[in-house]
Coordinates of N, CA and C in Angstrom, one line a residue:
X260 N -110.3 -4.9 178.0 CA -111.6 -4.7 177.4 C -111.5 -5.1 176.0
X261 N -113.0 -5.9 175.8 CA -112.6 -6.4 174.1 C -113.9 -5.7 173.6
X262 N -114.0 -5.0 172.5 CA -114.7 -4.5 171.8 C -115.2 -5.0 170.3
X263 N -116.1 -5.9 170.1 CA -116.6 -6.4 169.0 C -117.7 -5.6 168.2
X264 N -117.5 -5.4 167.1 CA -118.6 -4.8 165.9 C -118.8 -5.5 165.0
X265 N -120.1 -6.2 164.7 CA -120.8 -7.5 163.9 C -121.7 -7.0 162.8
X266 N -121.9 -7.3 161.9 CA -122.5 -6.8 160.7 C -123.0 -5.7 160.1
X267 N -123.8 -5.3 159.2 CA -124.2 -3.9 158.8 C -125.7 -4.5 158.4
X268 N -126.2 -3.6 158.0 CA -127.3 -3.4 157.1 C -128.6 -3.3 158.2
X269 N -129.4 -4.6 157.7 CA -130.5 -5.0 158.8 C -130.3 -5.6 160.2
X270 N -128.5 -6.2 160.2 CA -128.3 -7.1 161.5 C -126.9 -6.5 161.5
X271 N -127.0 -5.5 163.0 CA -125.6 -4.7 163.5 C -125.7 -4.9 165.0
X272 N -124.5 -5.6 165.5 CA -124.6 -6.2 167.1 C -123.1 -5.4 167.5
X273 N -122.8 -4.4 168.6 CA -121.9 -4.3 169.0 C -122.1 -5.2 170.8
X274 N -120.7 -5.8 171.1 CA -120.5 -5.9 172.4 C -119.0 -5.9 172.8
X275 N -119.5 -5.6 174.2 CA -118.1 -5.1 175.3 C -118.1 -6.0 175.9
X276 N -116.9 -6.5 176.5 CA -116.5 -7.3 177.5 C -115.4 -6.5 178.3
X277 N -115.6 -6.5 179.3 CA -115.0 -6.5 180.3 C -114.5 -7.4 181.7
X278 N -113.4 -6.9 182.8 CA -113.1 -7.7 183.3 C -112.8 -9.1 182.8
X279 N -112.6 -9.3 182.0 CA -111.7 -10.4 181.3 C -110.9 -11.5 182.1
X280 N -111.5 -12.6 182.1 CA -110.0 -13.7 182.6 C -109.9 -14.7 181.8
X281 N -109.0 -15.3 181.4 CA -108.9 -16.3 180.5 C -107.9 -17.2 180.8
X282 N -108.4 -18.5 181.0 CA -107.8 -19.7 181.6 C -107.7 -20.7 180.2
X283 N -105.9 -21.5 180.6 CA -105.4 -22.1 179.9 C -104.6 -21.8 179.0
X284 N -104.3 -20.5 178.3 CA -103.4 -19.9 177.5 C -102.1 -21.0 177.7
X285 N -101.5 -21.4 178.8 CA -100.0 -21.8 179.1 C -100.5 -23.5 178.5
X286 N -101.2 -23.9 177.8 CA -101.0 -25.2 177.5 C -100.9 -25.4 175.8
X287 N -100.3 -24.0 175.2 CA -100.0 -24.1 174.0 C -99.5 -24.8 173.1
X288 N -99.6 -24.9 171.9 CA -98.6 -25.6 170.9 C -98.3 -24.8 170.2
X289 N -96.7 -24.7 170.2 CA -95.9 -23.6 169.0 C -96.1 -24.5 167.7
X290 N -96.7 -23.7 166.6 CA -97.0 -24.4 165.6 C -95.9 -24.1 164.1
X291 N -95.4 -22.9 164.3 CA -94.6 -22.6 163.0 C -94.3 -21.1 163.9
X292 N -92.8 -20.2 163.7 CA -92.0 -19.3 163.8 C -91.3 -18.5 162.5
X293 N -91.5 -17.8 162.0 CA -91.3 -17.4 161.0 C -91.0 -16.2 161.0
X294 N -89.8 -15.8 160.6 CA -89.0 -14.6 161.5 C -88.4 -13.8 159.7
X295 N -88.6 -12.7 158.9 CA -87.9 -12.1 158.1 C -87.3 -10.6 158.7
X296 N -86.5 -10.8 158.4 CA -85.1 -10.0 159.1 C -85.2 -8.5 157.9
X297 N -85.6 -8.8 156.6 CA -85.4 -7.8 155.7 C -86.9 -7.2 156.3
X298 N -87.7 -7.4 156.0 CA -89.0 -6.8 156.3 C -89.4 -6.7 157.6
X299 N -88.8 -7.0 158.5 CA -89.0 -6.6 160.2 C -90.2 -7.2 160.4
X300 N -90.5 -8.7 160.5 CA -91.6 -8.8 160.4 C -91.1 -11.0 161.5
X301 N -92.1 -10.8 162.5 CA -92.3 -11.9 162.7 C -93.3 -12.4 162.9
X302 N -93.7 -13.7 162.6 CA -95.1 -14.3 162.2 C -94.8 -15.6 163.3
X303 N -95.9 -16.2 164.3 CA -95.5 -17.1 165.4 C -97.4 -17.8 165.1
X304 N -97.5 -18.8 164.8 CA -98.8 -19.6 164.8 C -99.1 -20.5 166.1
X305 N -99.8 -20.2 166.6 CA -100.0 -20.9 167.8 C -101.3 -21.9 168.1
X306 N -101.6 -23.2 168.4 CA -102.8 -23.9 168.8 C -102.5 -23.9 170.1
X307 N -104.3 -23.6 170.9 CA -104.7 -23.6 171.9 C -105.7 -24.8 172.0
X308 N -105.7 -26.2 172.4 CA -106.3 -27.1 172.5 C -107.5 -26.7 173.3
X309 N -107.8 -25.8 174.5 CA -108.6 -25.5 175.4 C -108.6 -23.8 175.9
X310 N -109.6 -23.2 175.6 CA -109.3 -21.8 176.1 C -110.9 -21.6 177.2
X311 N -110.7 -21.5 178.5 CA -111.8 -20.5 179.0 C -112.0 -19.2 179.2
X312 N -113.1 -18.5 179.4 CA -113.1 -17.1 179.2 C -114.2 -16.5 180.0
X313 N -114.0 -15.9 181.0 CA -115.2 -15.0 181.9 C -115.1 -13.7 181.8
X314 N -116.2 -12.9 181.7 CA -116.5 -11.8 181.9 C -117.3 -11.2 182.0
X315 N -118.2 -9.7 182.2 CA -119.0 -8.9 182.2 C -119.2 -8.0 180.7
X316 N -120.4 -9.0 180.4 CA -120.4 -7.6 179.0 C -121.7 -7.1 178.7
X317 N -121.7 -5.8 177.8 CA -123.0 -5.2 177.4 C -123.0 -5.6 176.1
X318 N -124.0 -5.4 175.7 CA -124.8 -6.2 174.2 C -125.6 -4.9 173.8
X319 N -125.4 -4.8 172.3 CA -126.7 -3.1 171.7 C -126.6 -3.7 170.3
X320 N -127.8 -3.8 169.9 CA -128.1 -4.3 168.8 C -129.2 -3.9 167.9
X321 N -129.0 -4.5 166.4 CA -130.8 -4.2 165.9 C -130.5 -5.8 165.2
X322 N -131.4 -6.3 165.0 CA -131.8 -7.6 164.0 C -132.9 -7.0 163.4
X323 N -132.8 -6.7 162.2 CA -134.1 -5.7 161.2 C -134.7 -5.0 162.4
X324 N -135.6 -4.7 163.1 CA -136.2 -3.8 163.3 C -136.3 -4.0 164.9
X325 N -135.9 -5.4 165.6 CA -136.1 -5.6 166.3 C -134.7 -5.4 167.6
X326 N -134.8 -4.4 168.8 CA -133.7 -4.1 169.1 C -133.1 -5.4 170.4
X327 N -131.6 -5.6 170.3 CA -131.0 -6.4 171.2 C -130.3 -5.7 172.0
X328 N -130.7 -5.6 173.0 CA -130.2 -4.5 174.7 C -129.6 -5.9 175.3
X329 N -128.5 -5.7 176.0 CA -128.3 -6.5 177.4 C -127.0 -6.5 178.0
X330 N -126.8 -6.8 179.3 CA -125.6 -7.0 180.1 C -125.7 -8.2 181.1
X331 N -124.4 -8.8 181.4 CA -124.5 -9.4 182.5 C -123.0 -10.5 182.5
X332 N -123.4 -11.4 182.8 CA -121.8 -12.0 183.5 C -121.7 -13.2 182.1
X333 N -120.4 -13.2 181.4 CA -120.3 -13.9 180.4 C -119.5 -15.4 180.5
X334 N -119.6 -16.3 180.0 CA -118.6 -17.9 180.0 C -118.5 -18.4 178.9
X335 N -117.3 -18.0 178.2 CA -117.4 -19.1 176.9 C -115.9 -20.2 177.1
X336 N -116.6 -21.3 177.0 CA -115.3 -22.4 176.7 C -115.3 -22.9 175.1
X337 N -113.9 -22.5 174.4 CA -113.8 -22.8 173.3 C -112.6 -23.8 173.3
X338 N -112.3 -24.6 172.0 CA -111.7 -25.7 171.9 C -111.1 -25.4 170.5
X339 N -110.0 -25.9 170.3 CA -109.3 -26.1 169.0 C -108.7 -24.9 168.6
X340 N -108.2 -24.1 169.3 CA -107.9 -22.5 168.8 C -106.8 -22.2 167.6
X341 N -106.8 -21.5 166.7 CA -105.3 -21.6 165.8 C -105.2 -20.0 165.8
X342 N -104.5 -19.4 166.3 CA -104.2 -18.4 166.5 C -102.4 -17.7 165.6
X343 N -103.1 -16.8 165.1 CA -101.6 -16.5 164.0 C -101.5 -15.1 164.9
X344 N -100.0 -14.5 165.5 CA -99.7 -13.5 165.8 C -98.3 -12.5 165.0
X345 N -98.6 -11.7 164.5 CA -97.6 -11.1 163.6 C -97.3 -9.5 163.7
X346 N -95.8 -9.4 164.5 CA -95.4 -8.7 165.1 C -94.2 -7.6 163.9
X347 N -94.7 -6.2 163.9 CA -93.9 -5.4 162.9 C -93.4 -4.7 163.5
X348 N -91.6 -4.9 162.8 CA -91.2 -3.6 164.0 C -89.3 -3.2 163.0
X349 N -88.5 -2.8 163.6 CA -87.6 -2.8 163.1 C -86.5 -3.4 164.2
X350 N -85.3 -3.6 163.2 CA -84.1 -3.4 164.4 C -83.0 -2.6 164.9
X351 N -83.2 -2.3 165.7 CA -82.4 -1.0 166.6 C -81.0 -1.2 167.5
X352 N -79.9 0.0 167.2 CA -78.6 -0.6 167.9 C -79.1 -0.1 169.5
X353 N -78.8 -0.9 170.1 CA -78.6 -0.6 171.8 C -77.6 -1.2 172.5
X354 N -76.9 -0.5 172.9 CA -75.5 -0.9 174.1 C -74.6 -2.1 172.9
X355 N -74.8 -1.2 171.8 CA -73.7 -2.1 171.2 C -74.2 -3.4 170.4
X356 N -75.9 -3.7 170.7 CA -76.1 -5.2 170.0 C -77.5 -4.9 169.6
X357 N -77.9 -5.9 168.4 CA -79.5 -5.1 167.8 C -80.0 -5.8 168.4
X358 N -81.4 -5.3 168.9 CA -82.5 -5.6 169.4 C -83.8 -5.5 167.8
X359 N -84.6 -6.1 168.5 CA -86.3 -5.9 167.5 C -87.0 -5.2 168.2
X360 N -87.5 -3.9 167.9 CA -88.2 -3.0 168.8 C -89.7 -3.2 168.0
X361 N -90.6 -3.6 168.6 CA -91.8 -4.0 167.8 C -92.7 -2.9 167.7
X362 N -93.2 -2.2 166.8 CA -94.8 -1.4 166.6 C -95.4 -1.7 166.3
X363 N -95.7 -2.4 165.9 CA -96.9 -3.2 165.3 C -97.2 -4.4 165.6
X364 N -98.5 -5.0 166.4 CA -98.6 -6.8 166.8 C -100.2 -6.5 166.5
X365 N -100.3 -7.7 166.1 CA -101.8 -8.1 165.4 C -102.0 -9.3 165.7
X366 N -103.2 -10.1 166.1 CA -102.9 -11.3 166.6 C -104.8 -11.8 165.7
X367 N -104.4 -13.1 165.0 CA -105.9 -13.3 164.6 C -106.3 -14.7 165.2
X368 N -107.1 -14.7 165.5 CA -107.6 -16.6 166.0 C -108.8 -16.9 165.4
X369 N -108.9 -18.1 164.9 CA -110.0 -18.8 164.6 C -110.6 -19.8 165.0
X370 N -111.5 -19.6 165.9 CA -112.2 -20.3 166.5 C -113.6 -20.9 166.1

């Protein structure tokens, strides 16, 4: 479930999606890896040449005074994705060898 919240004032659009599928993810390009060991912090940039995306979502809205209601079956195909994911965590002894135990992942794309 993705939950979007869009502007303030006179023009505020929330929507839900659900049931989610998203086709093509596996035809990535690793663009840069960027790993700091003192700040527990890894940073991985990713392009997606092609992303599809289906779902079910609701729509609740105002545009100044005028209200935006709706649901129903959603399709977006987007192109050119750059996607930055940046993963915070520390490193932990286990069975003798450190691992990266991650709490923190944040992932941004610009589409």
């Amino acid at each position: 479930e993705i939950t979007m919240n869009q502007g303030k004032g006179s023009v505020i659009v929330q929507s839900v999606y659900k049931d989610i599928k998203v086709y093509g993810p596996s035809n990535f390009v690793l663009r840069n890896v960027k790993v700091d060991f003192e700040k527990g912090r890894v940073r991985i940039k990713v392009f997606f040449p092609q992303l599809q995306m289906t779902s079910n979502y609701t729509i609740n809205g105002r545009i100044l005074m005028l209200p935006i209601i709706g649901s129903g079956y959603s399709f977006g195909n987007y192109t050119d994705i750059e996607a930055t994911a940046v993963m915070q965590g520390e490193r932990v002894m286990r069975d003798g060898k450190v691992h990266f135990q991650v709490g923190d992942f944040f992932v941004d794309f610009v589409i």
